[in-house]
Amino acid sequence: MTEWTNVVAVAAGNVHAARNTGRSHSLGLCADGTVLAAGWNAHGQCEVAEWDEMVGVAAGWRRTLGVRADGSVMAIGRRDDGACDVEGWSEIVAVAAGDWHSVGLRSDGTVVAKGLNTRGQGTVGGWTHVVGIAAGYLHTLGLMKDGSVLACGDAAAGLDETRRWRGITAVSAGSHHVLGLTEDGRVLAGGNDSLGQCRTQAWRDVVAIAAGSTHSLGLRSDGLILTTGLKGDGQGQWMQADDAQSGYA
């Protein structure tokens, strides 16, 4: 990835933490609409060299999704679970990839999903007025125009809390937890907090968020990155003077 240039967006193939996982891939969306990929390629998820006219990408456990400028969606990787069966989607403006399901946001604010639905994570058929989406291990989030949040799937990921959130401008889904960025720069979190991944209560002036498998990141307006949760593999190496703010130094 040291040779990647003109990249305008990136995506990481996040996976839930288990003994049969841990391998993933990374994507880069270039300014000219092409896509770069590196990492685990056992299911062909990195074979995107022919893709063009892309405006968005998402990386799942064993697949890659791409939104084209015409609103259609391309998918490559493992097809066994149905999460790559997105060829019929149209008018898509954004995609999200969970472990075994794919989610698409349409230009009219409705949402579509493909793949496994074991915990109801694909039950998005009635969603409307959605402006943002996120997909976790077995759950899906939809950010509504009014700042509230829709959620479906595994309730243990904090979905009941999420449905009570208001004034949200962005959402992110980890393996078993969820994050919400508020209008005033705070970060709300719900779900599994066994490794401190939800300890964001002290964070302020945050402008962007990301939820990993068992950690959380927040980008502050001054450029500092806040992190909390599992740091055993270096996930927290950006944290410097503000370790105490994370609540899980």
Coordinates of C-alpha atoms in Angstrom, one line a residue:
M1 CA 0.0 0.0 0.0
T2 CA 3.0 2.3 0.1
E3 CA 2.6 2.9 -3.6
W4 CA -1.0 3.9 -3.5
T5 CA -1.6 7.4 -4.7
N6 CA -4.6 9.7 -5.5
V7 CA -6.8 7.8 -3.0
V8 CA -9.9 9.6 -1.8
A9 CA -11.4 6.9 0.4
V10 CA -10.4 3.7 2.1
A11 CA -12.2 0.7 3.6
A12 CA -11.0 -2.2 5.8
G13 CA -12.4 -5.7 5.9
N14 CA -13.4 -5.8 9.6
V15 CA -14.3 -9.1 11.1
H16 CA -15.7 -10.4 14.4
A17 CA -13.0 -11.7 16.8
A18 CA -13.0 -15.5 16.7
R19 CA -10.5 -18.3 16.3
N20 CA -11.5 -18.8 12.6
T21 CA -11.1 -15.1 11.7
G22 CA -8.4 -12.5 11.8
R23 CA -7.6 -12.3 8.1
S24 CA -8.8 -9.3 6.2
H25 CA -8.2 -7.0 3.2
S26 CA -8.0 -3.3 2.6
L27 CA -9.4 -1.1 -0.2
G28 CA -8.6 2.2 -1.7
L29 CA -10.9 4.3 -3.9
C30 CA -9.0 6.4 -6.3
A31 CA -9.9 9.8 -7.6
D32 CA -10.4 8.4 -11.1
G33 CA -13.0 5.9 -10.0
T34 CA -10.7 2.8 -9.9
V35 CA -10.1 0.7 -6.9
L36 CA -7.0 -0.7 -5.2
A37 CA -6.9 -3.7 -2.9
A38 CA -4.4 -5.5 -0.8
G39 CA -4.4 -8.3 1.8
W40 CA -6.2 -11.6 2.2
N41 CA -7.5 -12.8 -1.2
A42 CA -8.6 -16.4 -0.7
H43 CA -12.1 -15.7 -2.2
G44 CA -10.9 -13.2 -4.9
Q45 CA -12.1 -10.2 -2.8
C46 CA -9.0 -8.2 -4.0
E47 CA -9.5 -8.8 -7.7
V48 CA -10.9 -5.3 -8.5
A49 CA -8.3 -4.2 -11.1
E50 CA -11.1 -4.0 -13.8
W51 CA -13.4 -1.9 -11.7
D52 CA -14.0 1.7 -12.8
E53 CA -16.4 4.6 -12.4
M54 CA -16.7 3.8 -8.7
V55 CA -17.9 6.4 -6.2
G56 CA -17.9 4.2 -3.0
V57 CA -16.5 1.0 -1.6
A58 CA -17.0 -1.3 1.4
A59 CA -15.1 -4.3 2.6
G60 CA -16.6 -7.3 4.3
W61 CA -15.0 -10.3 5.8
R62 CA -14.6 -12.2 2.5
R63 CA -15.9 -9.8 -0.1
T64 CA -15.7 -6.3 -1.7
L65 CA -18.6 -4.0 -2.7
G66 CA -18.4 -1.1 -5.0
V67 CA -20.9 1.6 -5.9
R68 CA -20.7 2.8 -9.5
A69 CA -21.6 6.3 -10.6
D70 CA -24.8 5.1 -12.2
G71 CA -26.1 3.7 -8.9
S72 CA -25.4 0.1 -9.7
V73 CA -23.3 -2.1 -7.3
M74 CA -20.5 -4.6 -8.0
A75 CA -19.4 -7.4 -5.7
I76 CA -16.6 -9.9 -5.7
G77 CA -15.6 -12.6 -3.2
R78 CA -17.4 -15.4 -1.4
R79 CA -20.9 -15.9 -2.9
D80 CA -22.0 -18.9 -0.7
D81 CA -24.0 -16.7 1.8
G82 CA -25.7 -14.5 -0.8
A83 CA -24.0 -11.3 0.4
C84 CA -22.6 -10.8 -3.1
D85 CA -26.0 -11.1 -4.9
V86 CA -26.3 -7.3 -5.4
E87 CA -26.3 -7.1 -9.2
G88 CA -30.0 -6.2 -9.3
W89 CA -29.6 -3.2 -7.0
S90 CA -30.1 0.3 -8.5
E91 CA -30.0 3.9 -7.5
I92 CA -27.6 3.1 -4.7
V93 CA -25.6 5.9 -3.1
A94 CA -23.7 4.0 -0.4
V95 CA -23.0 0.4 0.7
A96 CA -22.0 -1.3 4.0
A97 CA -20.6 -4.8 4.5
G98 CA -21.2 -6.9 7.6
D99 CA -19.6 -10.2 8.1
W100 CA -22.2 -12.2 6.1
H101 CA -24.6 -9.5 4.9
S102 CA -24.5 -6.5 2.6
V103 CA -26.5 -3.3 2.9
G104 CA -27.3 -0.7 0.3
L105 CA -28.7 2.8 0.7
R106 CA -30.9 4.0 -2.2
S107 CA -31.2 7.6 -3.3
D108 CA -34.8 7.8 -2.1
G109 CA -33.8 7.0 1.5
T110 CA -34.8 3.3 1.4
V111 CA -32.5 0.5 2.3
V112 CA -31.9 -3.0 0.7
A113 CA -29.9 -6.0 2.1
K114 CA -28.6 -9.3 0.9
G115 CA -27.0 -12.3 2.6
L116 CA -27.6 -14.1 5.9
N117 CA -30.4 -12.9 8.1
T118 CA -30.0 -15.2 11.1
R119 CA -30.6 -12.4 13.6
G120 CA -32.8 -10.2 11.5
Q121 CA -29.8 -8.1 10.4
G122 CA -31.2 -7.9 6.9
T123 CA -34.8 -6.9 7.9
V124 CA -34.6 -3.3 6.5
G125 CA -37.4 -3.5 4.0
G126 CA -39.6 -0.9 5.8
W127 CA -36.8 1.7 6.4
T128 CA -37.3 5.1 4.9
H129 CA -35.8 8.6 5.2
V130 CA -32.4 7.1 5.8
V131 CA -29.2 9.1 5.1
G132 CA -26.5 6.8 6.3
I133 CA -25.9 3.0 7.0
A134 CA -23.5 0.8 8.9
A135 CA -23.3 -3.0 9.1
G136 CA -21.7 -5.0 12.0
Y137 CA -21.3 -8.7 12.6
L138 CA -25.0 -9.5 13.0
H139 CA -26.6 -6.1 13.1
T140 CA -27.4 -3.1 10.8
L141 CA -27.8 0.6 11.6
G142 CA -29.7 3.3 9.6
L143 CA -29.2 7.0 10.3
M144 CA -32.4 8.9 9.7
K145 CA -32.7 12.4 8.3
D146 CA -34.0 13.6 11.7
G147 CA -31.0 12.4 13.6
S148 CA -32.6 9.3 15.1
V149 CA -31.3 5.8 14.4
L150 CA -32.9 2.6 13.1
A151 CA -31.5 -0.7 14.1
C152 CA -32.1 -4.4 13.4
G153 CA -30.3 -7.7 14.2
D154 CA -28.6 -9.0 17.3
A155 CA -29.9 -6.9 20.3
A156 CA -26.8 -7.7 22.3
A157 CA -24.9 -5.2 20.1
G158 CA -26.7 -2.3 21.9
L159 CA -29.6 -1.9 19.5
D160 CA -32.2 -1.0 22.1
E161 CA -30.0 1.9 23.3
T162 CA -29.3 3.0 19.8
R163 CA -33.0 3.4 19.0
R164 CA -33.3 6.0 21.8
W165 CA -30.5 8.1 20.4
R166 CA -31.3 11.6 19.0
G167 CA -29.3 14.3 17.3
I168 CA -26.9 11.8 15.6
T169 CA -24.9 12.8 12.6
A170 CA -23.0 9.6 11.9
V171 CA -23.1 5.9 13.0
S172 CA -20.6 3.1 13.0
A173 CA -21.0 -0.6 13.8
G174 CA -18.4 -2.9 15.4
S175 CA -18.6 -6.6 15.8
H176 CA -20.8 -6.4 18.9
H177 CA -21.0 -2.7 19.7
V178 CA -22.3 0.5 18.0
L179 CA -21.2 4.2 17.9
G180 CA -23.1 7.4 17.3
L181 CA -21.6 10.8 16.7
T182 CA -23.8 13.7 18.1
E183 CA -24.3 17.1 16.7
D184 CA -22.2 18.7 19.4
G185 CA -19.2 16.4 18.9
R186 CA -19.8 13.8 21.6
V187 CA -19.7 10.0 21.0
L188 CA -22.4 7.6 22.2
A189 CA -21.8 3.9 22.4
G190 CA -23.8 0.8 23.2
G191 CA -23.3 -3.0 23.2
N192 CA -20.5 -5.2 24.4
D193 CA -18.0 -3.2 26.5
S194 CA -15.9 -6.1 27.8
L195 CA -12.7 -4.6 26.4
G196 CA -13.7 -0.9 27.0
Q197 CA -14.7 -0.3 23.4
C198 CA -17.8 1.7 24.6
R199 CA -16.0 4.0 27.0
T200 CA -16.3 7.2 25.0
Q201 CA -18.2 9.3 27.5
A202 CA -15.4 11.8 28.0
W203 CA -14.8 12.4 24.3
R204 CA -15.5 15.9 23.0
D205 CA -15.0 17.8 19.7
V206 CA -15.2 14.6 17.6
V207 CA -15.9 15.0 13.9
A208 CA -15.7 11.4 12.7
I209 CA -16.0 7.9 14.2
A210 CA -15.1 4.3 13.4
A211 CA -15.9 1.1 15.2
G212 CA -13.5 -1.9 14.8
S213 CA -14.1 -5.4 16.0
T214 CA -13.3 -4.7 19.6
H215 CA -12.1 -1.1 19.6
S216 CA -13.4 2.4 18.8
L217 CA -11.8 5.5 17.1
G218 CA -12.7 9.1 17.2
L219 CA -11.2 11.9 15.1
R220 CA -11.1 15.2 17.0
S221 CA -11.5 18.6 15.3
D222 CA -7.8 19.4 16.2
G223 CA -6.6 16.3 14.3
L224 CA -6.0 14.1 17.3
I225 CA -7.3 10.5 17.2
L226 CA -8.9 9.1 20.3
T227 CA -9.2 5.4 20.8
T228 CA -10.6 2.9 23.4
G229 CA -10.9 -0.8 23.6
L230 CA -8.5 -3.6 22.7
K231 CA -5.0 -2.4 22.1
G232 CA -3.1 -5.7 22.0
D233 CA -2.4 -5.4 18.3
G234 CA -1.5 -1.8 18.3
Q235 CA -5.0 -0.4 17.6
G236 CA -4.4 2.3 20.2
Q237 CA -0.9 3.5 19.1
W238 CA -2.3 6.9 18.0
M239 CA -3.3 7.9 21.5
Q240 CA -0.8 10.2 23.1
A241 CA -1.6 12.9 25.7
D242 CA -5.3 12.1 25.7
D243 CA -5.1 8.5 26.9
A244 CA -7.0 9.5 30.1
Q245 CA -9.9 10.8 28.0
S246 CA -10.7 7.4 26.5
G247 CA -11.6 5.9 29.9
Y248 CA -9.6 2.8 29.0
A249 CA -6.0 3.7 28.8

